[in-house]
């Protein structure tokens, strides 16, 4: 009787460090040619900002040269960068967006 169900034992690891996945900052860079309204539209469209927030962040980039526009997992950060770069290229603006490990 029985005997053909194999070993059902489970090994449970109870200790050890839990490593959270690294986060990545998405950076928007200033340039002399991309229209301010286009940058505001990018921040609204891809980073979920309202118009006032987007305008404020755009001005920060314009004045300081760069700003962090969001912090995401590696995959989401890569997607945001690609979306912004594709959108800028489509409208032939030189806007640059990059990511770096936090
Ligand atoms: N410096 C640009 C201008 O004067 C505006 C600008 C802001 C461009 C932010 C890029 O990431 C940027 N038209």
Coordinates of C-alpha atoms in Angstrom, one line a residue, residues 3 10 32-33 56-57 60 73 85 89 102:
X3 CA 4.9 3.7 -1.2
X10 CA 10.7 20.4 2.2
X32 CA 19.9 74.3 -25.6
X33 CA 17.3 73.2 -28.1
X56 CA 8.9 72.8 -11.8
X57 CA 11.1 69.8 -12.6
X60 CA 15.2 72.6 -12.3
X73 CA 13.7 49.0 -10.6
X85 CA 14.5 58.8 -26.0
X89 CA 13.8 61.2 -31.5
X102 CA 21.2 54.7 -6.8

